[in-house]
mmCIF file of C-alpha atoms in Angstrom:
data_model
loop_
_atom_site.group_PDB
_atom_site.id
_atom_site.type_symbol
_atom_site.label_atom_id
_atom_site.label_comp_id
_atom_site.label_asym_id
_atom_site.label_seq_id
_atom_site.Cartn_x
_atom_site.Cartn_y
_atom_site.Cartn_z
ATOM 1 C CA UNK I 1 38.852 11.712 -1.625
ATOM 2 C CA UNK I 2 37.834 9.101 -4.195
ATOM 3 C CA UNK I 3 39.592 9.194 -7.976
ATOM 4 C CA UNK I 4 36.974 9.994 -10.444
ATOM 5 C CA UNK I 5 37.986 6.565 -11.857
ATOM 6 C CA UNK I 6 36.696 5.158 -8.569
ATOM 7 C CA UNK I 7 33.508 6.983 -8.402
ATOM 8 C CA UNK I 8 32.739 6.145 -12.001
ATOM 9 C CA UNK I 9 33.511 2.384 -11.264
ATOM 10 C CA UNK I 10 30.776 2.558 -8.475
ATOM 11 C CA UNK I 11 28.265 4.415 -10.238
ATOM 12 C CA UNK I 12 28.279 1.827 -12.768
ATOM 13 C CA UNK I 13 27.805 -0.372 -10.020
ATOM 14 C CA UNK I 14 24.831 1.105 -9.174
ATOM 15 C CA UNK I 15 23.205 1.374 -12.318
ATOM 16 C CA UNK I 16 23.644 -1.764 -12.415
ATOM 17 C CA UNK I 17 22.338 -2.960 -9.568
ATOM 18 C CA UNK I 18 18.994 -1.157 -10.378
ATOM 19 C CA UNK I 19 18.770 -3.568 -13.363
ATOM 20 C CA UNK I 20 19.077 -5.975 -11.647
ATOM 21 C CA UNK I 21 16.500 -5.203 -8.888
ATOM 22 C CA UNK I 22 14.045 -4.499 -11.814
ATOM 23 C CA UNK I 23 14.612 -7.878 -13.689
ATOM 24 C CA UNK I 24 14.321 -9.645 -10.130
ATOM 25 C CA UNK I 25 10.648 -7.820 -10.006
ATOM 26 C CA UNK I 26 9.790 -8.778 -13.258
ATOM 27 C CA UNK I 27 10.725 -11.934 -13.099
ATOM 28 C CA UNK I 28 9.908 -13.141 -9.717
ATOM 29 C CA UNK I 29 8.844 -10.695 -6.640
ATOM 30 C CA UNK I 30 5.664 -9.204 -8.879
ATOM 31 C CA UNK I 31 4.594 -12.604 -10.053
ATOM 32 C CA UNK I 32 5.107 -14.354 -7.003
ATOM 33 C CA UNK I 33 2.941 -11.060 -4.764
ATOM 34 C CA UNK I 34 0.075 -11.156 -7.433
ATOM 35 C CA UNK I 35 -0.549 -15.149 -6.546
ATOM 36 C CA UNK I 36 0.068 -14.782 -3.239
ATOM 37 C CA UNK I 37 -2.041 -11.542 -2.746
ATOM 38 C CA UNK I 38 -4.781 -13.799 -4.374
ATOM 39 C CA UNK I 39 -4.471 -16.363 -2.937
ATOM 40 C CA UNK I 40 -5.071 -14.952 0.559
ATOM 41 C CA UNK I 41 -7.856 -12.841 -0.380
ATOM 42 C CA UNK I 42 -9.356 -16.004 -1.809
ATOM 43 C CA UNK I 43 -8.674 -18.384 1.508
ATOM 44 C CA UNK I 44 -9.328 -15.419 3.726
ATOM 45 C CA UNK I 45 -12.916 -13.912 2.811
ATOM 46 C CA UNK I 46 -12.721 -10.442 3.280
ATOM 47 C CA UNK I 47 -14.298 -7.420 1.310
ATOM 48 C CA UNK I 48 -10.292 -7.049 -0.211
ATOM 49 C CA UNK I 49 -9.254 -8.100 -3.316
ATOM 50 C CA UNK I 50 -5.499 -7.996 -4.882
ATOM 51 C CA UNK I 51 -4.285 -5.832 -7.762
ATOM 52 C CA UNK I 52 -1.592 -4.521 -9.801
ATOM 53 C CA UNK I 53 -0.650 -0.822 -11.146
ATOM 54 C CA UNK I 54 1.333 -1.474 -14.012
ATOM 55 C CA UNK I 55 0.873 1.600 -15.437
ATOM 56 C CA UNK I 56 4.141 2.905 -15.102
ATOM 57 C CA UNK I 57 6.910 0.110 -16.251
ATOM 58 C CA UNK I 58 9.525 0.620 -13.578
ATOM 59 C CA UNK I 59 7.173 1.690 -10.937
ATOM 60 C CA UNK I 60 4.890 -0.733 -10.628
ATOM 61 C CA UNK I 61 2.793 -1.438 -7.782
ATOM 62 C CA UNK I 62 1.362 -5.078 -6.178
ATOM 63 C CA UNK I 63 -1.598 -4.292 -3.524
ATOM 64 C CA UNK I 64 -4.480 -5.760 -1.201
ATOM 65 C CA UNK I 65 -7.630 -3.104 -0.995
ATOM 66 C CA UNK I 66 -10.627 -2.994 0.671
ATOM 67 C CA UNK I 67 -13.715 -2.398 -1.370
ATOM 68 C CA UNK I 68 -15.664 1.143 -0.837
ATOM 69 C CA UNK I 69 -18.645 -0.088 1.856
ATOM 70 C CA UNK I 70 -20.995 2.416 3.576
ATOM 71 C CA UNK I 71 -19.825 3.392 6.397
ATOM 72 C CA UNK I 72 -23.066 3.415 8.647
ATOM 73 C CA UNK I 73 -23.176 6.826 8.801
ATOM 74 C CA UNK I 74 -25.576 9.090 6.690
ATOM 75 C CA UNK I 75 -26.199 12.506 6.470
ATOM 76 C CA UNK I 76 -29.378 14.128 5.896
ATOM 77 C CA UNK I 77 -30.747 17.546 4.863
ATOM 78 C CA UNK I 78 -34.415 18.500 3.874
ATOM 79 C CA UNK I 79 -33.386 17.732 0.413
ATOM 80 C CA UNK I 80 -31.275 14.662 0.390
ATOM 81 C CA UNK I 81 -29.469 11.797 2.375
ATOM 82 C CA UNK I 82 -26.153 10.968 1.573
ATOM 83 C CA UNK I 83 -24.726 7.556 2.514
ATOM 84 C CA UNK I 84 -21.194 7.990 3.198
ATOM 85 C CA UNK I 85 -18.337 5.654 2.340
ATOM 86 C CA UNK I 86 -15.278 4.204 3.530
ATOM 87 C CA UNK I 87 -12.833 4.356 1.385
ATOM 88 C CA UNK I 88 -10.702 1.121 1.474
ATOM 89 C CA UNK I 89 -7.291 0.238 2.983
ATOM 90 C CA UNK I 90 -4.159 -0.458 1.148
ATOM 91 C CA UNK I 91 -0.828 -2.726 1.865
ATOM 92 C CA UNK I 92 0.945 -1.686 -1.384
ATOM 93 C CA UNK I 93 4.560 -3.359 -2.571
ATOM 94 C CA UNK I 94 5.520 -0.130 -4.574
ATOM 95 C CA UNK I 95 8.708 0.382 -6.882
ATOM 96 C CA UNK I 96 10.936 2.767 -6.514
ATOM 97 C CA UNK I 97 13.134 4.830 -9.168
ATOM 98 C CA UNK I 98 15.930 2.357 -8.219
ATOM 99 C CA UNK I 99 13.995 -0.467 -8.327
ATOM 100 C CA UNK I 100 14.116 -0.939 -4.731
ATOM 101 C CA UNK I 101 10.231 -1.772 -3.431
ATOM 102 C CA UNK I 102 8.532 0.159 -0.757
ATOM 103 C CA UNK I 103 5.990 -1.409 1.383
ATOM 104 C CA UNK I 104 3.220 0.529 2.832
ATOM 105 C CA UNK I 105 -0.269 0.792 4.303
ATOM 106 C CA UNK I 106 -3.003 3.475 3.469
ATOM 107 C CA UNK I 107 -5.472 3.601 6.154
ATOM 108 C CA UNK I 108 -9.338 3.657 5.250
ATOM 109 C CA UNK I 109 -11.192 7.087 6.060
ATOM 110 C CA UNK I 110 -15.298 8.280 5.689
ATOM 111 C CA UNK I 111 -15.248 10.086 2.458
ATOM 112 C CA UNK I 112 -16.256 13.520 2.706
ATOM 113 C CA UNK I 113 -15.737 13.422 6.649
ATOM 114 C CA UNK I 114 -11.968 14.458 6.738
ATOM 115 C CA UNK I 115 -10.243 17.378 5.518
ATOM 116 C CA UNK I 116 -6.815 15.332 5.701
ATOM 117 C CA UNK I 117 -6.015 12.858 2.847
ATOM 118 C CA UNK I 118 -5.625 9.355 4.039
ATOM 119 C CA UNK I 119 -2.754 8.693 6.435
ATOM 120 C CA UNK I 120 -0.016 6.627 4.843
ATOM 121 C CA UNK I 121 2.390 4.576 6.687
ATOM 122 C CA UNK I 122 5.896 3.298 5.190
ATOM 123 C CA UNK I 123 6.496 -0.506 6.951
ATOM 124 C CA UNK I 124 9.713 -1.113 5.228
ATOM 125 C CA UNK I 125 11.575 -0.673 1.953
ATOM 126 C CA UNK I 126 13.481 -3.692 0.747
ATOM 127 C CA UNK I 127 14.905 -5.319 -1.755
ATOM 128 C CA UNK I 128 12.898 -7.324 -4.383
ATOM 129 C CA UNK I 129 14.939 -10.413 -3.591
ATOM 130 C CA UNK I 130 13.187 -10.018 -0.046
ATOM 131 C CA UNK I 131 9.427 -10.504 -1.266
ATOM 132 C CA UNK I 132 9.034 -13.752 0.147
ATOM 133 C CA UNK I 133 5.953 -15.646 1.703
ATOM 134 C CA UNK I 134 7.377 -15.518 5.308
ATOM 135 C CA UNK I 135 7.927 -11.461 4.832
ATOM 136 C CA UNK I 136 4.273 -11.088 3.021
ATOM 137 C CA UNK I 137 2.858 -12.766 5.200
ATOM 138 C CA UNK I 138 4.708 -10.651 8.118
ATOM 139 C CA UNK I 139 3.064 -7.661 6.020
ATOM 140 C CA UNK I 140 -0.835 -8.416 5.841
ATOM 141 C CA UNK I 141 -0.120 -9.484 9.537
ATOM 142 C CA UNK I 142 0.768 -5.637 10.023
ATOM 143 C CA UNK I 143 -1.961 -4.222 7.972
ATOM 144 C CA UNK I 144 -4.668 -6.079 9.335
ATOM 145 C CA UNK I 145 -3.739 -4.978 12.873
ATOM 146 C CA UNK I 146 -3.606 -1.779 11.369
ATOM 147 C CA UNK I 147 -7.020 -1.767 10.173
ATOM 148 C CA UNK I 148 -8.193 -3.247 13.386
ATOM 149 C CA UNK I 149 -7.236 -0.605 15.638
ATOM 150 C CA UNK I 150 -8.341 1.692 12.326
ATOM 151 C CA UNK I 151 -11.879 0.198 12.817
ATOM 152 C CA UNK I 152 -11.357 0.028 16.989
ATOM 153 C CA UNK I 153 -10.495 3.388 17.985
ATOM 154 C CA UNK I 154 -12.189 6.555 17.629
ATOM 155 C CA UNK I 155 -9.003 8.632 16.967
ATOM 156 C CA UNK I 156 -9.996 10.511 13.553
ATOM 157 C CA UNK I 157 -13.151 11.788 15.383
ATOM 158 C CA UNK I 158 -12.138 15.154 15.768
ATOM 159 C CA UNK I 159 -11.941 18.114 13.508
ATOM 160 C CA UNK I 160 -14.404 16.121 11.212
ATOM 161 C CA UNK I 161 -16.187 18.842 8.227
ATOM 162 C CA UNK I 162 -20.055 18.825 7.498
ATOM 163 C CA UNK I 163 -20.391 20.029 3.845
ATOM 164 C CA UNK I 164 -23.901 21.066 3.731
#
């Protein structure tokens, strides 16, 4: 069994290497994903745009997102017609408590269609050193093919509600 003075030696280590992930996303990963992000939604014209959630220092998030759009289907009562929406799509580059950064997708649904929240798919989780434009890049490959078969198949057809 490890000495206490070993185990204190590596949690040290540790904390320390959360610093260190957090001053790397500071410093470089965030930056670097907030031009990139932009850039690509700027080359590639999409209804997507790039963001940050910096709300939280420490668990900050870098994302792509598809605007709201209707989704071409309306319902309609003797009273009203409701257009309803699709609610995005999200690759996010999330923080972690250690500082590590979590990559994921959100898939789009039909608001008020769904009892389910959105699905939510983890890709990877890496280190911040790791954001680069060849791994990015590898990412948005992923979500769009995502979102393609999203758009493609019919596989969130049943089980549906009607609020009336």
């Amino acid at each position: 069994m490890n000495s206490i003075s070993e185990l204190t030696q590596e949690y040290t280590a540790v904390l320390q290497k959360v610093q260190e992930r957090r001053a790397c996303w500071q410093a470089k990963s965030k930056p670097f994903l907030i031009q990139f992000l932009s850039g690509v939604t700027e080359k590639h014209k999409l209804n997507w745009k790039a963001g940050a959630n910096e709300l939280m220092l420490g668990l900050e998030a870098v994302y792509l997102v598809f605007d709201h759009e209707p989704s071409g289907i309306v319902e309609q009562s003797p009273f009203s017609i409701v257009q309803k929406m699709k609610i995005g799509g999200i690759l996010s580059f999330s923080q972690t408590r250690n500082g590590q950064i979590v990559v994921w997708i959100s898939y789009p649904f039909i608001d008020g269609m769904a009892e389910d929240k959105p699905k939510n798919d983890t890709l990877e989780t890496i280190e911040p050193e790791e954001i680069t434009e060849e791994n990015v890049t590898r990412y948005i490959q992923k979500f769009l093919v995502e979102i393609i078969e999203w758009e493609n198949n019919a596989r969130d057809e049943i089980g549906f509600v009607r609020h009336r």
